[in-house]
mmCIF file of C-alpha atoms in Angstrom:
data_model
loop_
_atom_site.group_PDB
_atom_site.id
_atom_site.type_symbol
_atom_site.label_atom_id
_atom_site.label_comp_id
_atom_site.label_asym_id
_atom_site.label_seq_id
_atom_site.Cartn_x
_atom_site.Cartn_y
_atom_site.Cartn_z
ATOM 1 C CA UNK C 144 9.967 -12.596 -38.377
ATOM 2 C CA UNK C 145 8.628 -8.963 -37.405
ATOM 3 C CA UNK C 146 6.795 -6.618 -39.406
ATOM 4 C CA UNK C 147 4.398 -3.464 -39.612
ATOM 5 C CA UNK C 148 1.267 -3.983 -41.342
ATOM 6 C CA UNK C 149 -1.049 -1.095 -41.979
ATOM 7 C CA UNK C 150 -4.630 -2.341 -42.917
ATOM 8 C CA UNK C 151 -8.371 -1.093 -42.285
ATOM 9 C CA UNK C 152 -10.409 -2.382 -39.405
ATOM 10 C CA UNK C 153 -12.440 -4.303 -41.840
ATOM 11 C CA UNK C 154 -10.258 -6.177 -43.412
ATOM 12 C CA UNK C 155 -8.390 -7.176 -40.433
ATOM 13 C CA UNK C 156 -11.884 -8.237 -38.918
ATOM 14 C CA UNK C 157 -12.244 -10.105 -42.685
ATOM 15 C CA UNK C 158 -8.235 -11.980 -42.064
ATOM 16 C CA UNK C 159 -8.733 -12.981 -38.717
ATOM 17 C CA UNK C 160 -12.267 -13.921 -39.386
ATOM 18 C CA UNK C 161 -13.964 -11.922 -36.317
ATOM 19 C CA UNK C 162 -16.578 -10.070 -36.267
ATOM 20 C CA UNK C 163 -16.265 -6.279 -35.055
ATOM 21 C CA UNK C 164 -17.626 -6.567 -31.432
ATOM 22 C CA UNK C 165 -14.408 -8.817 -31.133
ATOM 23 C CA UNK C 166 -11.750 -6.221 -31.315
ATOM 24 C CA UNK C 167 -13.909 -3.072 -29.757
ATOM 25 C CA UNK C 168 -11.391 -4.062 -26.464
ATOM 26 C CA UNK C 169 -14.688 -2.721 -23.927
ATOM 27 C CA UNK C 170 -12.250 -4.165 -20.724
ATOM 28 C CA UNK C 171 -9.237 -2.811 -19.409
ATOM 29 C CA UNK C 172 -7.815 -6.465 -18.980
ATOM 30 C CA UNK C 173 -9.478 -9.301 -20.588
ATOM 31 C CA UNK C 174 -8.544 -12.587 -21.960
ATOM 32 C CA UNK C 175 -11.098 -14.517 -24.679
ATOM 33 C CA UNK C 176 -11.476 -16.841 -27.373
ATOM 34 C CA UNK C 177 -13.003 -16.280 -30.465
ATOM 35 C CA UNK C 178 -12.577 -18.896 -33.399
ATOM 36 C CA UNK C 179 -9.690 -19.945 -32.776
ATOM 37 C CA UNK C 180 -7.797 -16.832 -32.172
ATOM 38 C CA UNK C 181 -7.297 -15.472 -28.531
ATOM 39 C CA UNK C 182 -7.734 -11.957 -28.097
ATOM 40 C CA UNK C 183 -6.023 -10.144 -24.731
ATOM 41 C CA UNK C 184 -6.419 -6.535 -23.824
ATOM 42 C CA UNK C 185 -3.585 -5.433 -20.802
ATOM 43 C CA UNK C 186 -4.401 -1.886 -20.550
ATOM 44 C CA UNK C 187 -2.797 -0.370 -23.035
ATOM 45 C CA UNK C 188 -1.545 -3.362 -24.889
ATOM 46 C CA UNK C 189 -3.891 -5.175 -27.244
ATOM 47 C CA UNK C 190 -3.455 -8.375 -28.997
ATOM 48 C CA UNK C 191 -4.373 -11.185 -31.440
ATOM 49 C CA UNK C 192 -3.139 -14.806 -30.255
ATOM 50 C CA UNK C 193 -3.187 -17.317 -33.419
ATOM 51 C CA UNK C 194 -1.135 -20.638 -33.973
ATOM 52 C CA UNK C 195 1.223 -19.127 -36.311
ATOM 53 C CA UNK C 196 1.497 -14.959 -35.202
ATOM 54 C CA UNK C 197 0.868 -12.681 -32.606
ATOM 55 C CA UNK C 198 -0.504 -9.718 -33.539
ATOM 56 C CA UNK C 199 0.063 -6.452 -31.940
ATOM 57 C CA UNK C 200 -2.694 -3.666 -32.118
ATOM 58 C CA UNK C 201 -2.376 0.094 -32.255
ATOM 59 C CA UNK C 202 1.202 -0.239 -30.681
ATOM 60 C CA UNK C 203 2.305 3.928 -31.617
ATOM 61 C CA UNK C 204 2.601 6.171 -28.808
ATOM 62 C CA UNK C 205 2.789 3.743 -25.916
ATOM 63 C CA UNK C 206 6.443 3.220 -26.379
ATOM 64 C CA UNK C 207 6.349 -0.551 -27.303
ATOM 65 C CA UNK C 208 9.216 -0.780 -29.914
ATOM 66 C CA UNK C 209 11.737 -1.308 -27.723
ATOM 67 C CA UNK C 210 10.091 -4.346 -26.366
ATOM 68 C CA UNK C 211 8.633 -5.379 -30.168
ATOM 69 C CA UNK C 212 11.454 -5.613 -31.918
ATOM 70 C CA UNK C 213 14.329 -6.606 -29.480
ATOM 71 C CA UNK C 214 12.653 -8.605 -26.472
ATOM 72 C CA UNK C 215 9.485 -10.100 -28.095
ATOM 73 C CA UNK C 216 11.113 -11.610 -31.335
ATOM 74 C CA UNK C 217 13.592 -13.597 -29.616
ATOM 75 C CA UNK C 218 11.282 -14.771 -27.057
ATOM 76 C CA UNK C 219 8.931 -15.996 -29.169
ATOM 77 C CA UNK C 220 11.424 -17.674 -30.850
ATOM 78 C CA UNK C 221 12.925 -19.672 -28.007
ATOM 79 C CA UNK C 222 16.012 -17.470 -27.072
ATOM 80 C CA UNK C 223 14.109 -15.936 -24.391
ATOM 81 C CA UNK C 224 13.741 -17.372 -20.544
ATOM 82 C CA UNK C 225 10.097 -18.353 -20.885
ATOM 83 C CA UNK C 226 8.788 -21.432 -19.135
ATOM 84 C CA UNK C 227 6.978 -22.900 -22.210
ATOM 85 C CA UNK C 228 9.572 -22.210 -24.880
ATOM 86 C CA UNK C 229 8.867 -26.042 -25.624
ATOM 87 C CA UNK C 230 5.467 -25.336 -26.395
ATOM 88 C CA UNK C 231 3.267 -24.357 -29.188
ATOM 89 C CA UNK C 232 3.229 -20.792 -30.335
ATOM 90 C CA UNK C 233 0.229 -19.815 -28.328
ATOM 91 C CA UNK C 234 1.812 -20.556 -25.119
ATOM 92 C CA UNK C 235 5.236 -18.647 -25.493
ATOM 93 C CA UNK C 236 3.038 -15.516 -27.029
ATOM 94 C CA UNK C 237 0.716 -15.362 -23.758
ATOM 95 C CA UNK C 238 3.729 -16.203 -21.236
ATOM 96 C CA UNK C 239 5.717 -13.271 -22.894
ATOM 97 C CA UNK C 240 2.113 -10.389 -22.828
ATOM 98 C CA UNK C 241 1.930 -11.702 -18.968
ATOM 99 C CA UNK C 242 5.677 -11.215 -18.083
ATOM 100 C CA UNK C 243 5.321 -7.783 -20.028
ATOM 101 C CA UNK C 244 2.835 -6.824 -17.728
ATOM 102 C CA UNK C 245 3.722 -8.279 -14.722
ATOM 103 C CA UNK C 246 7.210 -6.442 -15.352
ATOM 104 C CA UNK C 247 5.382 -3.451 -15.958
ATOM 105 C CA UNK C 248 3.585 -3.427 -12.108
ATOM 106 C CA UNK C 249 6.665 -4.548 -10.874
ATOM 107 C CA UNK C 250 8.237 -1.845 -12.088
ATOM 108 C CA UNK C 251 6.112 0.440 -10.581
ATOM 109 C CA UNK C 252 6.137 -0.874 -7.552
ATOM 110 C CA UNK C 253 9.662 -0.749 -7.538
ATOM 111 C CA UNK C 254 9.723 2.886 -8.061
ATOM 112 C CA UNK C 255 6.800 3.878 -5.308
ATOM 113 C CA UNK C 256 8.612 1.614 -2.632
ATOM 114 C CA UNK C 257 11.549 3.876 -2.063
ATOM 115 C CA UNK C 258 9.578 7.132 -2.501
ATOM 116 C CA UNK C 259 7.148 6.196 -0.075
ATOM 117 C CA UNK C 260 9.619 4.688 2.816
ATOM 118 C CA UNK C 261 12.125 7.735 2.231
ATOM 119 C CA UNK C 262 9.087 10.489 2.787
ATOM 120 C CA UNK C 263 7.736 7.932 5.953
ATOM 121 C CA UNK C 264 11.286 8.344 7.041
ATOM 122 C CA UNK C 265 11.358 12.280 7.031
ATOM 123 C CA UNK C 266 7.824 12.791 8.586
ATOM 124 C CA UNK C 267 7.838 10.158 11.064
ATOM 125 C CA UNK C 268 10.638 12.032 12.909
ATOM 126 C CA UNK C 269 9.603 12.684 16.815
ATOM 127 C CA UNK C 270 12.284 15.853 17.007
ATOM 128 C CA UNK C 271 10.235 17.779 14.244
ATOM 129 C CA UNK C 272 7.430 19.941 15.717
ATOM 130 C CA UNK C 273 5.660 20.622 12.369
ATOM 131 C CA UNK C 274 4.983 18.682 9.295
ATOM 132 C CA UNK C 275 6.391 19.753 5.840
ATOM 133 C CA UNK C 276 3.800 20.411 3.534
ATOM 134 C CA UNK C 277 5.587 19.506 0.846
ATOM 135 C CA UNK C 278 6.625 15.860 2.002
ATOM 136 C CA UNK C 279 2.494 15.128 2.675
ATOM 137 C CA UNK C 280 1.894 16.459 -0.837
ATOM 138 C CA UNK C 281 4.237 14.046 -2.442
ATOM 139 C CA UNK C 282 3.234 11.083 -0.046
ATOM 140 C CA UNK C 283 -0.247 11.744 -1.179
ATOM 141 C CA UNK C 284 0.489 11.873 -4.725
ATOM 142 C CA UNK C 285 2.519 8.283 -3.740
ATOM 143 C CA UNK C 286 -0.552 7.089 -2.066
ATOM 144 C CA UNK C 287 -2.968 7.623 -5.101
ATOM 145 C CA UNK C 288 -0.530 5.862 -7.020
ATOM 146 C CA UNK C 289 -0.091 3.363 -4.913
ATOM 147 C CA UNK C 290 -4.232 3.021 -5.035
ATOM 148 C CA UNK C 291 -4.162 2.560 -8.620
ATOM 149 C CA UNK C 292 -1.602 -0.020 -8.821
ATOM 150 C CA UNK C 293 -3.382 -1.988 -6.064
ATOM 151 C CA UNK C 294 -6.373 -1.465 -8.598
ATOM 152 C CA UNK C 295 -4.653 -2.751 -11.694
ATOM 153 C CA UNK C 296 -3.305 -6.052 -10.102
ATOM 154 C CA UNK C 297 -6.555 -6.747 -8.205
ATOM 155 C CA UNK C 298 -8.224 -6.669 -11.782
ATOM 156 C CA UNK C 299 -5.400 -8.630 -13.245
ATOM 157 C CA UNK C 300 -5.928 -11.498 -10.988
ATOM 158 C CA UNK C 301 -9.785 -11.563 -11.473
ATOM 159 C CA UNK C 302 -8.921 -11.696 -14.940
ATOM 160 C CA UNK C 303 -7.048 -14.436 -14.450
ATOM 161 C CA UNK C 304 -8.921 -15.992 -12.013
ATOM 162 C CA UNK C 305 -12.104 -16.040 -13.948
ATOM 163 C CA UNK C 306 -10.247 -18.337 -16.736
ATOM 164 C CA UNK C 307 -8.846 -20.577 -13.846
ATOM 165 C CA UNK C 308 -12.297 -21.353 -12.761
ATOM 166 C CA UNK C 309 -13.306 -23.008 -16.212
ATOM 167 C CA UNK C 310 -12.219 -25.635 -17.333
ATOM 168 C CA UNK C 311 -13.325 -24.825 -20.537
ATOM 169 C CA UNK C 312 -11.757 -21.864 -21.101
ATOM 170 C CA UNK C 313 -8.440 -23.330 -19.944
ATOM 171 C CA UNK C 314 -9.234 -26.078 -23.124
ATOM 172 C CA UNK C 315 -9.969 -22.996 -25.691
ATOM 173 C CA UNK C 316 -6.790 -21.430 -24.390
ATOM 174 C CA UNK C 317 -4.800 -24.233 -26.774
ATOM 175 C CA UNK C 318 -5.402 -23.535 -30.038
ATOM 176 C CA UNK C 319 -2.659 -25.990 -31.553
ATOM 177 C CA UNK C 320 -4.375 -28.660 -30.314
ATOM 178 C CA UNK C 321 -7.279 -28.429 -32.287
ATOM 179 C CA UNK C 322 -5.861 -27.391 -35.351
ATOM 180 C CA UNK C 323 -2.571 -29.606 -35.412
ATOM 181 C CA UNK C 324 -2.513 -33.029 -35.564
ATOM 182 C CA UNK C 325 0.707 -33.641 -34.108
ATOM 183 C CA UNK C 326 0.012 -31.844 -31.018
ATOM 184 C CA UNK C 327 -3.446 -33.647 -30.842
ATOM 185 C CA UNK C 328 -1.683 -36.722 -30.415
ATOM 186 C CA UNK C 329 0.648 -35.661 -27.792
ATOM 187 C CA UNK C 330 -2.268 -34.169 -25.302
ATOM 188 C CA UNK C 331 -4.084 -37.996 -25.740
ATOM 189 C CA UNK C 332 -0.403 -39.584 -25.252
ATOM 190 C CA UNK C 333 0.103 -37.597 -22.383
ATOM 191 C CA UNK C 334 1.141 -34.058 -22.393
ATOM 192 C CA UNK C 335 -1.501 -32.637 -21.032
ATOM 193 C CA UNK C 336 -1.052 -28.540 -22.696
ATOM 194 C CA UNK C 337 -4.858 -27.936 -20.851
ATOM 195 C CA UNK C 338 -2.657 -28.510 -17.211
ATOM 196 C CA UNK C 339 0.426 -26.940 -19.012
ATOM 197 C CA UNK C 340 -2.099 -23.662 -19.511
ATOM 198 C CA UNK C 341 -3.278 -23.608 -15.841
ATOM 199 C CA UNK C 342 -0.074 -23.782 -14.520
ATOM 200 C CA UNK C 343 1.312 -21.232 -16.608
ATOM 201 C CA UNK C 344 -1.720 -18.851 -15.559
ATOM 202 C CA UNK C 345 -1.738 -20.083 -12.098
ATOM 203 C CA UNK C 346 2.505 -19.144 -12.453
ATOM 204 C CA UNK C 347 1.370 -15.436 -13.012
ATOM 205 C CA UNK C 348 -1.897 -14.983 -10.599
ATOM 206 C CA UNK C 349 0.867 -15.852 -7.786
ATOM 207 C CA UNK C 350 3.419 -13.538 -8.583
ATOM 208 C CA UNK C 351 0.726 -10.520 -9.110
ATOM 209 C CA UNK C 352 -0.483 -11.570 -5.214
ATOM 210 C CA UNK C 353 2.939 -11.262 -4.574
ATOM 211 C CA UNK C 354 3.280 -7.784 -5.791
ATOM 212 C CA UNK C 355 -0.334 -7.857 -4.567
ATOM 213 C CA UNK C 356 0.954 -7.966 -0.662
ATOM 214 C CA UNK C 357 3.734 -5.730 -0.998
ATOM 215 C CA UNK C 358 1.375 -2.981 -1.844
ATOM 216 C CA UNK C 359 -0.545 -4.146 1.114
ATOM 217 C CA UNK C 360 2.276 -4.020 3.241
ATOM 218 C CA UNK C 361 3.293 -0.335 1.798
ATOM 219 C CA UNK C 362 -0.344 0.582 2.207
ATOM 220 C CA UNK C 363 -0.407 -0.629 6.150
ATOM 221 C CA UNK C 364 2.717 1.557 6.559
ATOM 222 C CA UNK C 365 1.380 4.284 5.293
ATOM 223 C CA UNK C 366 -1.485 4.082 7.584
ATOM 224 C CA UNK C 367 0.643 3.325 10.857
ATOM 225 C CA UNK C 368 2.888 6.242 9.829
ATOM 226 C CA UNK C 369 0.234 8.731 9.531
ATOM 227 C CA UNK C 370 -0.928 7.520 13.147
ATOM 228 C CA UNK C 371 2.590 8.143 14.512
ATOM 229 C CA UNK C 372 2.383 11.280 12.715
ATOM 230 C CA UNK C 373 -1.037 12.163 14.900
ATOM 231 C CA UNK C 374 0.465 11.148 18.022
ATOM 232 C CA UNK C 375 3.689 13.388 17.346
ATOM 233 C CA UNK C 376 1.467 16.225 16.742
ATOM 234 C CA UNK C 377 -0.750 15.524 19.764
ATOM 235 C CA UNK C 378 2.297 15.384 21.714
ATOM 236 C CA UNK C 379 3.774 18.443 20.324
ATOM 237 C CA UNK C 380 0.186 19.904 20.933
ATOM 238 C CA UNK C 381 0.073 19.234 24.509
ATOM 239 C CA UNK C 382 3.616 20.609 24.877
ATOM 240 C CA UNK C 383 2.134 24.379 23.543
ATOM 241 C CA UNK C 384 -1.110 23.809 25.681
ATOM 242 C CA UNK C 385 0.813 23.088 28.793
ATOM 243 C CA UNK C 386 3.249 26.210 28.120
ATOM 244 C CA UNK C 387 0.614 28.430 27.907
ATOM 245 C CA UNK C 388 -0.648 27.437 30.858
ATOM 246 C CA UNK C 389 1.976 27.696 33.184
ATOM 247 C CA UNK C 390 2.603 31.154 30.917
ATOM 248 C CA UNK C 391 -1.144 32.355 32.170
ATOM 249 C CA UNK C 392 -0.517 31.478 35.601
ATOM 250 C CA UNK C 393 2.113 33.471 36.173
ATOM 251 C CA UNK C 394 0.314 36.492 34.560
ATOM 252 C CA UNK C 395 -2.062 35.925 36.963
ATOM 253 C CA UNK C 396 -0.170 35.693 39.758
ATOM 254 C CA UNK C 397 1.716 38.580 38.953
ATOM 255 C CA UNK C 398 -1.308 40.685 38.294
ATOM 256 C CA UNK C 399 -2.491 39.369 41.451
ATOM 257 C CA UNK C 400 0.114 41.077 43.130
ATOM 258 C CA UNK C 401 0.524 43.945 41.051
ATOM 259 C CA UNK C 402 -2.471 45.423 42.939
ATOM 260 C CA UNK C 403 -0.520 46.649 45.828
ATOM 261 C CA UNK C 404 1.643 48.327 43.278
ATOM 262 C CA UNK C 405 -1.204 49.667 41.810
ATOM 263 C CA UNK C 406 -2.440 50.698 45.342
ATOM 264 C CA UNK C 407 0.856 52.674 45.805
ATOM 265 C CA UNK C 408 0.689 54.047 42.284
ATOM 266 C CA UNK C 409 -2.390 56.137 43.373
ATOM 267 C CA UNK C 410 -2.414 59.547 43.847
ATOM 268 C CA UNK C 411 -2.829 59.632 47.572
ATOM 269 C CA UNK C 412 -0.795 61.312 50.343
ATOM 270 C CA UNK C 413 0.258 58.467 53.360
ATOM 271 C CA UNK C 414 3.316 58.641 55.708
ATOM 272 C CA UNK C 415 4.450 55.375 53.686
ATOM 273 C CA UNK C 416 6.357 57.165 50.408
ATOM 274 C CA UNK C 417 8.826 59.118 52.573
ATOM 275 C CA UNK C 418 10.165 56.246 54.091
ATOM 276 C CA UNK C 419 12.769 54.896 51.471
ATOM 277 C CA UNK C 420 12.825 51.096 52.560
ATOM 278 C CA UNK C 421 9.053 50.804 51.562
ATOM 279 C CA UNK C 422 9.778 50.931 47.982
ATOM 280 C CA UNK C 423 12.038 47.811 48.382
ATOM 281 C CA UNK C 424 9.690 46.322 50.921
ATOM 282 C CA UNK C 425 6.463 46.320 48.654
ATOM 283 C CA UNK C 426 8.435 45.365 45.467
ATOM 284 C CA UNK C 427 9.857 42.090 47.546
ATOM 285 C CA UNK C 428 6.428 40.993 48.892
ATOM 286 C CA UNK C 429 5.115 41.481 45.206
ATOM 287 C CA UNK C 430 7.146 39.245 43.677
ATOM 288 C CA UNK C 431 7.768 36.885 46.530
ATOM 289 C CA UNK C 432 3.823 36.395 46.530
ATOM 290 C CA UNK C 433 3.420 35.802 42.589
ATOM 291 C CA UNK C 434 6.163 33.216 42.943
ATOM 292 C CA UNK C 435 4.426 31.554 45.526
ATOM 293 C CA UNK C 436 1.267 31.814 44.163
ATOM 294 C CA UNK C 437 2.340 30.405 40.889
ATOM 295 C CA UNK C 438 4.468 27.491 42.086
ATOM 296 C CA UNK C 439 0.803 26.427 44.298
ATOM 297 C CA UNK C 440 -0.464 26.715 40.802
ATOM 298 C CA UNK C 441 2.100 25.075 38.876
ATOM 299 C CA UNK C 442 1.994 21.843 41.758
ATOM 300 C CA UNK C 443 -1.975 22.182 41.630
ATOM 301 C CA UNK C 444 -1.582 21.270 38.025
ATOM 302 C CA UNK C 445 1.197 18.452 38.110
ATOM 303 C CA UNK C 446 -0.853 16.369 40.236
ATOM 304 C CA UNK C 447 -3.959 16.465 38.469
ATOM 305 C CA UNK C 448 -2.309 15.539 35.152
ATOM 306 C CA UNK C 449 0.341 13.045 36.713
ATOM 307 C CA UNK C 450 -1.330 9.470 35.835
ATOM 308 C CA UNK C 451 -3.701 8.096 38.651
ATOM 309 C CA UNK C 452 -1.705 5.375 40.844
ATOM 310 C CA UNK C 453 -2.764 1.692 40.013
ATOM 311 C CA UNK C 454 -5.113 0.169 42.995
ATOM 312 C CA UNK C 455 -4.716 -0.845 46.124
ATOM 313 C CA UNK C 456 -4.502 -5.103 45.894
ATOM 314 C CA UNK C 457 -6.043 -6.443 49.187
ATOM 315 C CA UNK C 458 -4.268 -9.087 51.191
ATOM 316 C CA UNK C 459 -6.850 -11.809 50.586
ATOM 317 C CA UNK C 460 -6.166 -11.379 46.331
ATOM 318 C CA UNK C 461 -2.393 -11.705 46.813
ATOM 319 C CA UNK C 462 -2.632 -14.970 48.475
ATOM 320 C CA UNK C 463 -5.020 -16.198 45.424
ATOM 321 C CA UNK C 464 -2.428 -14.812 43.179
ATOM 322 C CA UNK C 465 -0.526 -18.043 42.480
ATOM 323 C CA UNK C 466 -3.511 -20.220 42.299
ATOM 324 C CA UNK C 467 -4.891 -17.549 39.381
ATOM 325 C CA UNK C 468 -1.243 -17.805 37.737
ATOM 326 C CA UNK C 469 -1.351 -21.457 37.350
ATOM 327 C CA UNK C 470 -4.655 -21.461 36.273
ATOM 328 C CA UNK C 471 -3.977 -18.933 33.418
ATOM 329 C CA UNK C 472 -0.397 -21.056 32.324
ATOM 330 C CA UNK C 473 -2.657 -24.238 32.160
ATOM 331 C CA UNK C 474 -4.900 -22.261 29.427
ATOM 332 C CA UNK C 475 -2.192 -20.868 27.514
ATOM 333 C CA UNK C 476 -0.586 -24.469 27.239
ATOM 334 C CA UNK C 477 -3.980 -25.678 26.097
ATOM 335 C CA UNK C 478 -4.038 -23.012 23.672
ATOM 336 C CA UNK C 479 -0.862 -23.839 22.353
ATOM 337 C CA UNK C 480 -1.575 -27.353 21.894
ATOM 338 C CA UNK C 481 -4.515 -26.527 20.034
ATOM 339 C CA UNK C 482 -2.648 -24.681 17.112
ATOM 340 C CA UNK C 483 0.422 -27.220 17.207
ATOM 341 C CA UNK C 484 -2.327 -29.822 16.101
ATOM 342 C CA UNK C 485 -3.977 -27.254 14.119
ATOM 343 C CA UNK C 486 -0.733 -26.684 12.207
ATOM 344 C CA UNK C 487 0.039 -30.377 11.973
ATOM 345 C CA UNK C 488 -3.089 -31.262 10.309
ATOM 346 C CA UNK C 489 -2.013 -28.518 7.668
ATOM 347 C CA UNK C 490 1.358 -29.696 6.767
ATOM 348 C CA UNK C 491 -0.041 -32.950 6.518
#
């Protein structure tokens, strides 16, 4: 059965018989005990665990009906696909609070992933010489979101994880078996529900450090992307510098040259300017001399940015070259040895 109750703080604190520090909800993600009634906070979603209900708190405005009234009702009631559907009450109602919210990050993930690779895709390109703006913007928008889901399931597993270190808490976890009989005598006759709880939790912490290392892996991309994206632009970068390089020494060769143009330019009275070859003459040794000039330049600069040649090997280390190979395949046989045994002793 599902309904809407609409009551005042205190007498809610008064039915469930808390006190009001109980239900202040100080953590993001917390899971507690507190007579008899188990009290989880996942972000937004707050709830009251008892052996007969489950309690949902202050559910307007996060868009929970949908999953209230069609998904949670008939998992609670056994129609669903939870694990512990043969269980008490208080099992199915934390199984189904966990798969909401591991649903939830998966869902997010799901919906970064192919932002992120398609916008990795467009900037990693090698034939683009500039970076749209607009594709960082939205990978950094991607990245901070990507932050805070990495955030969100890190604290989910400490939460977790802190009830998986006690054993105690595990114990308060199963309220039917301190309050019904029945159930009493099954955990003595030997259904454990305190092992039934751990694995259930344990169930969940592995799937969030599942999610846990695809964000990791997204994250790593991101980070080996935006180093390719450097390197492009270096690349690109050196391209320009180079350019302008040659670019300047042909200005200056050309300028170098231009001085005997400038020479004849002058105002000066010679036997040279009524002779009609020596316009032809001059203009062919000024540009046959900047061309010179700037190939000398343009070789002077190939060979001190070609890569140096790799050293001379002497005679002498050639013949030892064998000897030094053998030596180096017995270590790497030894080495594999080594982590064949290592990896035996951890399957066994």
């Amino acid at each position: 059965n599902t309904f809407m109750i609409e009551k005042k703080k205190t007498e809610l604190y008064q039915e469930l018989g808390l006190q009001a520090r109980d239900l202040r909800f100080q953590h993001l993600m917390s899971i507690a005990t507190r007579n008899n009634r188990i009290i989880m906070r996942m972000e937004f979603l707050k709830a009251v665990i008892t052996p007969e209900f489950l309690l949902i708190l202050d559910y307007r405005n996060l868009n929970l009906e949908h999953w209230l009234f069609n998904e949670l009702a008939s998992q609670l009631a056994g129609e669903g696909q939870l694990v512990t559907y043969s269980l008490p009450f208080e099992f199915r109602a934390i199984e189904a609070i966990l798969q909401y919210r591991i649903s939830k990050l998966q869902g997010r993930l799901n919906t970064l992933q192919p932002q992120i690779l398609e916008t990795l895709e467009a900037l990693v390109d090698p034939k683009l010489l500039s970076v749209d703006r607009s594709k960082l913007h939205i990978l950094l928008q991607n990245g901070k979101s990507l932050s805070e889901l990495e955030t969100d399931l890190k604290v989910f597993k400490e939460t977790i994880l802190e009830i998986l270190d006690e054993e105690e808490l595990i114990e308060e976890l199963c309220l039917s078996k301190w309050t019904d009989p029945q159930v009493f005598e099954e955990s003595t006759s030997g259904i454990d529900h305190a092992e039934e709880m751990e694995l259930l939790l344990e169930n969940y912490y592995r799937q969030a450090e599942d999610l846990a290392n695809e964000a990791r892996e997204l994250r790593v991309l991101i980070d080996d992307s935006e180093s390719i994206i450097f390197i492009n632009l270096d690349s690109h970068r050196n391209v320009m510098m180079r350019l302008n390089l040659q670019l300047t020494m042909g200005t200056f060769s050309l300028s170098l040259f231009g001085l005997i143009g400038v020479a004849f330019g002058m105002n000066l009275e010679s036997s040279l300017e009524e002779d009609p070859r020596i316009f032809w003459l001059v203009t062919g040794i000024m540009f046959l001399g900047s061309g010179l000039i700037w190939r000398r330049l343009l070789s002077f600069l190939g060979r001190h940015l070609e890569p140096p040649l790799p050293p001379h090997v002497p005679a002498v280390l050639k013949k030892s070259q064998p000897a030094a190979g053998r030596v180096e395949i017995k270590n790497n046989l030894k080495a594999e040895t080594f982590g064949l045994s290592r990896s035996t002793l951890t399957n066994q």
